[in-house]
Amino acid sequence: MTNDPDLRAAVTRKFVRRTIVYLALLGALLFLSAGTLDWPGAWVYLALSAIAGGGSGLLLARHDPELLLERLGPMIQRQQKSWDKLLLSLFLVLYLGWLVLIALDAKRFHWSSMPVALQVVGAVLLCITFYAMWRVMRENSFAAPVVKVQRERGHKVVSTCPYALVRHPMYAGIIPLLIGTPLLLGSWWGLIAAPLLLILLAIRAVLEEETLKAELEGYKDYAARVRFRLFRIFGRSAPDRRFGSKRLFIFRP
């Protein structure tokens, strides 16, 4: 991590610009799909994204600007694995379609009716996601958004908490978002569709581990010590087979 004030300032400006554009596009997608601005859940969603997501990014710009600069990079990169380019592109398309489905369901056609109490639960789950992401990025300076080994940055295995609990705390932290977003926005159909996104993340977690075991020194030993991918409370020690377990492989050791 660098203490260069010029780098911190430049990364902060880039992050602020990117966040403004992201929130504007996200709001346009939601409200145009809904056909109305009268959608309190969407305004809360945008506010949480701006306050929690934006605030954590500004803190990261102060504490680890190199990581934030890495995370502001393009979704498709030269060093990135080809399968990751495909999975990330597919995830982005499905994620945007998921948000459109939520807007159509919750506001334009009113297929769903969500109790206010569950919408509050959704907001809490989103806050949990933002906190989990912040903890991961504060602990792991190599938490890039694409799968690659960052040799130029001295990439090494991180095994302290939350990585001492599960091998993929970033992915685990996304799960509350996939549940909380449709709850807050008021869409049962969005909640039903969320497992499709989770399956993509789970596949990516398995393939990412294969890359790290092959290319990152010490990762095999780390994976042997920390047996669980996403949930520490599920499963028992078992050989690391990719698929074919009677359990969902995302919960397996």
Tab-separated table of C-alpha atoms in Angstrom:
chain	number	residue	atom	x	y	z
A	1	MET	CA	0.000	0.000	0.000
A	2	THR	CA	1.295	3.444	-0.923
A	3	ASN	CA	1.225	6.729	0.961
A	4	ASP	CA	1.447	8.824	-2.227
A	5	PRO	CA	-1.036	11.700	-1.727
A	6	ASP	CA	-1.185	12.376	-5.485
A	7	LEU	CA	-2.247	8.788	-6.157
A	8	ARG	CA	-4.884	8.969	-3.431
A	9	ALA	CA	-6.283	12.200	-4.864
A	10	ALA	CA	-6.332	10.880	-8.433
A	11	VAL	CA	-7.987	7.604	-7.421
A	12	THR	CA	-10.554	9.460	-5.305
A	13	ARG	CA	-11.532	11.689	-8.236
A	14	LYS	CA	-11.838	8.681	-10.533
A	15	PHE	CA	-13.923	6.810	-7.978
A	16	VAL	CA	-16.291	9.757	-7.438
A	17	ARG	CA	-16.812	10.174	-11.184
A	18	ARG	CA	-17.394	6.435	-11.648
A	19	THR	CA	-19.827	6.319	-8.725
A	20	ILE	CA	-21.899	9.235	-10.042
A	21	VAL	CA	-22.150	7.625	-13.481
A	22	TYR	CA	-22.982	4.222	-11.960
A	23	LEU	CA	-25.757	5.606	-9.757
A	24	ALA	CA	-27.217	7.624	-12.640
A	25	LEU	CA	-27.297	4.584	-14.937
A	26	LEU	CA	-28.653	2.351	-12.175
A	27	GLY	CA	-31.410	4.829	-11.391
A	28	ALA	CA	-32.267	5.197	-15.075
A	29	LEU	CA	-32.471	1.416	-15.506
A	30	LEU	CA	-34.737	0.965	-12.491
A	31	PHE	CA	-37.077	3.911	-12.992
A	32	LEU	CA	-37.409	3.566	-16.769
A	33	SER	CA	-38.196	-0.136	-16.380
A	34	ALA	CA	-40.684	0.669	-13.605
A	35	GLY	CA	-42.285	3.473	-15.612
A	36	THR	CA	-42.459	5.728	-12.573
A	37	LEU	CA	-40.361	7.682	-10.102
A	38	ASP	CA	-42.826	6.846	-7.324
A	39	TRP	CA	-40.840	3.922	-5.986
A	40	PRO	CA	-39.612	4.508	-2.401
A	41	GLY	CA	-37.739	1.189	-2.277
A	42	ALA	CA	-35.654	2.141	-5.300
A	43	TRP	CA	-34.781	5.525	-3.794
A	44	VAL	CA	-33.672	3.804	-0.584
A	45	TYR	CA	-31.657	1.331	-2.646
A	46	LEU	CA	-29.871	4.151	-4.470
A	47	ALA	CA	-29.299	6.049	-1.222
A	48	LEU	CA	-27.737	2.993	0.457
A	49	SER	CA	-25.545	2.416	-2.588
A	50	ALA	CA	-24.399	6.032	-2.521
A	51	ILE	CA	-23.813	6.285	1.230
A	52	ALA	CA	-22.488	2.824	2.112
A	53	GLY	CA	-20.896	1.903	-1.208
A	54	GLY	CA	-19.548	5.382	-1.861
A	55	GLY	CA	-18.343	5.814	1.702
A	56	SER	CA	-16.477	2.512	1.732
A	57	GLY	CA	-14.844	3.414	-1.577
A	58	LEU	CA	-13.661	6.766	-0.229
A	59	LEU	CA	-12.222	5.036	2.832
A	60	LEU	CA	-10.460	2.553	0.583
A	61	ALA	CA	-9.017	5.433	-1.457
A	62	ARG	CA	-7.443	6.677	1.744
A	63	HIS	CA	-6.178	3.351	3.106
A	64	ASP	CA	-5.394	1.355	-0.051
A	65	PRO	CA	-5.581	3.459	-3.247
A	66	GLU	CA	-3.733	0.808	-5.269
A	67	LEU	CA	-6.488	-1.716	-4.611
A	68	LEU	CA	-9.212	0.809	-5.430
A	69	LEU	CA	-7.414	1.652	-8.675
A	70	GLU	CA	-7.317	-2.067	-9.480
A	71	ARG	CA	-11.027	-2.398	-8.779
A	72	LEU	CA	-11.801	0.585	-11.016
A	73	GLY	CA	-10.154	-1.191	-13.942
A	74	PRO	CA	-12.089	-2.616	-16.912
A	75	MET	CA	-14.166	-5.770	-16.541
A	76	ILE	CA	-12.193	-7.413	-19.375
A	77	GLN	CA	-8.391	-7.361	-18.952
A	78	ARG	CA	-5.398	-8.833	-20.779
A	79	GLN	CA	-4.180	-10.964	-17.855
A	80	GLN	CA	-7.666	-12.249	-17.086
A	81	LYS	CA	-8.580	-15.877	-17.696
A	82	SER	CA	-10.762	-16.426	-20.788
A	83	TRP	CA	-13.395	-18.342	-18.809
A	84	ASP	CA	-13.612	-15.431	-16.372
A	85	LYS	CA	-14.260	-13.002	-19.209
A	86	LEU	CA	-17.165	-15.191	-20.291
A	87	LEU	CA	-18.589	-15.657	-16.776
A	88	LEU	CA	-18.337	-11.977	-15.866
A	89	SER	CA	-19.982	-10.907	-19.132
A	90	LEU	CA	-22.787	-13.403	-18.588
A	91	PHE	CA	-23.181	-12.309	-14.970
A	92	LEU	CA	-23.456	-8.641	-15.986
A	93	VAL	CA	-26.134	-9.390	-18.591
A	94	LEU	CA	-28.126	-11.519	-16.153
A	95	TYR	CA	-27.712	-8.968	-13.345
A	96	LEU	CA	-29.058	-6.133	-15.492
A	97	GLY	CA	-31.910	-8.342	-16.682
A	98	TRP	CA	-32.599	-9.258	-13.058
A	99	LEU	CA	-32.966	-5.591	-12.103
A	100	VAL	CA	-35.320	-5.026	-15.044
A	101	LEU	CA	-37.393	-8.035	-13.940
A	102	ILE	CA	-37.579	-6.615	-10.418
A	103	ALA	CA	-38.745	-3.230	-11.702
A	104	LEU	CA	-41.376	-4.778	-13.992
A	105	ASP	CA	-42.610	-6.991	-11.186
A	106	ALA	CA	-42.607	-4.531	-8.308
A	107	LYS	CA	-43.884	-1.359	-10.018
A	108	ARG	CA	-44.885	-1.538	-13.681
A	109	PHE	CA	-47.137	-4.614	-13.482
A	110	HIS	CA	-47.476	-5.000	-9.713
A	111	TRP	CA	-47.186	-8.781	-9.792
A	112	SER	CA	-45.765	-8.815	-6.262
A	113	SER	CA	-46.781	-7.316	-2.954
A	114	MET	CA	-43.965	-7.181	-0.412
A	115	PRO	CA	-44.621	-6.457	3.298
A	116	VAL	CA	-42.837	-3.382	4.600
A	117	ALA	CA	-41.146	-5.489	7.289
A	118	LEU	CA	-39.460	-7.622	4.626
A	119	GLN	CA	-38.382	-4.507	2.748
A	120	VAL	CA	-36.664	-3.355	5.941
A	121	VAL	CA	-34.980	-6.761	6.186
A	122	GLY	CA	-33.783	-6.257	2.608
A	123	ALA	CA	-32.216	-2.914	3.518
A	124	VAL	CA	-30.429	-4.510	6.467
A	125	LEU	CA	-29.095	-7.287	4.236
A	126	LEU	CA	-27.717	-4.708	1.817
A	127	CYS	CA	-25.897	-3.003	4.683
A	128	ILE	CA	-24.427	-6.384	5.653
A	129	THR	CA	-23.142	-6.798	2.096
A	130	PHE	CA	-21.498	-3.387	2.077
A	131	TYR	CA	-19.818	-4.089	5.410
A	132	ALA	CA	-18.641	-7.532	4.258
A	133	MET	CA	-17.142	-6.055	1.089
A	134	TRP	CA	-15.350	-3.402	3.099
A	135	ARG	CA	-13.890	-5.973	5.510
A	136	VAL	CA	-12.649	-8.118	2.634
A	137	MET	CA	-10.993	-5.226	0.826
A	138	ARG	CA	-9.412	-3.857	3.998
A	139	GLU	CA	-7.914	-7.275	4.707
A	140	ASN	CA	-6.966	-8.316	1.180
A	141	SER	CA	-5.098	-5.767	-0.913
A	142	PHE	CA	-5.244	-8.168	-3.872
A	143	ALA	CA	-9.063	-8.434	-4.062
A	144	ALA	CA	-9.239	-7.596	-7.764
A	145	PRO	CA	-12.590	-7.787	-9.573
A	146	VAL	CA	-11.170	-10.205	-12.180
A	147	VAL	CA	-9.418	-13.548	-11.752
A	148	LYS	CA	-5.667	-13.104	-12.184
A	149	VAL	CA	-2.494	-13.432	-10.146
A	150	GLN	CA	-1.065	-9.943	-9.580
A	151	ARG	CA	2.645	-10.715	-9.682
A	152	GLU	CA	3.553	-7.088	-10.331
A	153	ARG	CA	2.005	-6.194	-6.959
A	154	GLY	CA	3.620	-9.031	-5.027
A	155	HIS	CA	0.428	-11.092	-4.814
A	156	LYS	CA	0.390	-13.400	-1.792
A	157	VAL	CA	-2.113	-15.546	0.078
A	158	VAL	CA	-4.229	-13.738	2.677
A	159	SER	CA	-5.337	-16.033	5.493
A	160	THR	CA	-6.471	-13.656	8.229
A	161	CYS	CA	-10.126	-13.048	9.109
A	162	PRO	CA	-12.476	-13.201	7.207
A	163	TYR	CA	-10.291	-15.465	5.048
A	164	ALA	CA	-9.575	-17.577	8.119
A	165	LEU	CA	-13.262	-18.556	8.171
A	166	VAL	CA	-14.079	-19.184	4.498
A	167	ARG	CA	-12.026	-19.143	1.318
A	168	HIS	CA	-14.357	-16.781	-0.572
A	169	PRO	CA	-15.709	-14.152	1.832
A	170	MET	CA	-16.287	-11.744	-1.064
A	171	TYR	CA	-18.703	-14.142	-2.730
A	172	ALA	CA	-20.283	-14.989	0.615
A	173	GLY	CA	-20.849	-11.272	1.146
A	174	ILE	CA	-22.726	-10.981	-2.145
A	175	ILE	CA	-25.376	-13.477	-1.026
A	176	PRO	CA	-27.154	-10.963	1.282
A	177	LEU	CA	-27.254	-8.536	-1.656
A	178	LEU	CA	-28.928	-11.107	-3.908
A	179	ILE	CA	-31.568	-11.667	-1.235
A	180	GLY	CA	-31.846	-8.124	0.066
A	181	THR	CA	-32.204	-6.318	-3.268
A	182	PRO	CA	-35.494	-7.956	-4.349
A	183	LEU	CA	-36.829	-7.744	-0.800
A	184	LEU	CA	-36.133	-4.022	-0.522
A	185	LEU	CA	-37.422	-3.318	-4.032
A	186	GLY	CA	-40.518	-5.445	-3.445
A	187	SER	CA	-40.203	-8.301	-5.932
A	188	TRP	CA	-40.906	-11.970	-5.225
A	189	TRP	CA	-39.953	-12.840	-8.804
A	190	GLY	CA	-36.585	-11.171	-8.290
A	191	LEU	CA	-36.046	-13.311	-5.208
A	192	ILE	CA	-36.958	-16.469	-7.141
A	193	ALA	CA	-34.495	-15.573	-9.931
A	194	ALA	CA	-31.604	-14.717	-7.571
A	195	PRO	CA	-30.235	-18.313	-7.385
A	196	LEU	CA	-29.278	-18.079	-11.085
A	197	LEU	CA	-26.770	-15.361	-10.197
A	198	LEU	CA	-25.585	-17.324	-7.176
A	199	ILE	CA	-24.913	-20.384	-9.341
A	200	LEU	CA	-22.688	-18.301	-11.625
A	201	LEU	CA	-20.757	-16.989	-8.620
A	202	ALA	CA	-20.366	-20.521	-7.284
A	203	ILE	CA	-18.976	-21.795	-10.592
A	204	ARG	CA	-16.580	-18.865	-10.687
A	205	ALA	CA	-15.411	-19.599	-7.146
A	206	VAL	CA	-14.524	-23.172	-8.090
A	207	LEU	CA	-12.649	-22.156	-11.252
A	208	GLU	CA	-10.893	-19.315	-9.438
A	209	GLU	CA	-9.595	-21.781	-6.863
A	210	GLU	CA	-8.117	-23.959	-9.586
A	211	THR	CA	-6.250	-20.932	-10.930
A	212	LEU	CA	-4.957	-19.895	-7.516
A	213	LYS	CA	-3.863	-23.433	-6.623
A	214	ALA	CA	-1.923	-23.644	-9.879
A	215	GLU	CA	-0.394	-20.169	-9.929
A	216	LEU	CA	-0.299	-18.647	-6.430
A	217	GLU	CA	2.326	-19.985	-4.058
A	218	GLY	CA	0.882	-21.213	-0.766
A	219	TYR	CA	-2.757	-21.330	-1.858
A	220	LYS	CA	-2.952	-25.130	-1.826
A	221	ASP	CA	-1.812	-25.185	1.795
A	222	TYR	CA	-4.269	-22.406	2.659
A	223	ALA	CA	-7.152	-24.297	1.006
A	224	ALA	CA	-6.239	-27.401	2.994
A	225	ARG	CA	-6.411	-25.421	6.267
A	226	VAL	CA	-9.605	-23.455	5.509
A	227	ARG	CA	-11.982	-26.141	4.323
A	228	PHE	CA	-15.112	-24.161	3.483
A	229	ARG	CA	-15.746	-22.045	0.416
A	230	LEU	CA	-18.702	-19.896	1.450
A	231	PHE	CA	-20.241	-21.165	4.678
A	232	ARG	CA	-18.223	-22.461	7.590
A	233	ILE	CA	-21.206	-24.209	9.161
A	234	PHE	CA	-21.936	-26.489	6.208
A	235	GLY	CA	-20.287	-29.789	5.318
A	236	ARG	CA	-17.443	-31.919	6.580
A	237	SER	CA	-13.922	-32.457	5.324
A	238	ALA	CA	-13.956	-34.142	1.903
A	239	PRO	CA	-11.865	-34.393	-1.287
A	240	ASP	CA	-12.082	-31.247	-3.394
A	241	ARG	CA	-14.123	-32.521	-6.350
A	242	ARG	CA	-15.536	-29.863	-8.650
A	243	PHE	CA	-19.003	-31.285	-9.127
A	244	GLY	CA	-20.921	-34.423	-8.280
A	245	SER	CA	-21.351	-34.075	-4.528
A	246	LYS	CA	-24.778	-34.841	-3.083
A	247	ARG	CA	-24.622	-31.385	-1.509
A	248	LEU	CA	-24.545	-28.185	-3.498
A	249	PHE	CA	-20.860	-27.778	-4.252
A	250	ILE	CA	-20.872	-24.158	-3.099
A	251	PHE	CA	-21.509	-25.332	0.462
A	252	ARG	CA	-19.045	-28.214	0.335
A	253	PRO	CA	-15.465	-28.095	1.654
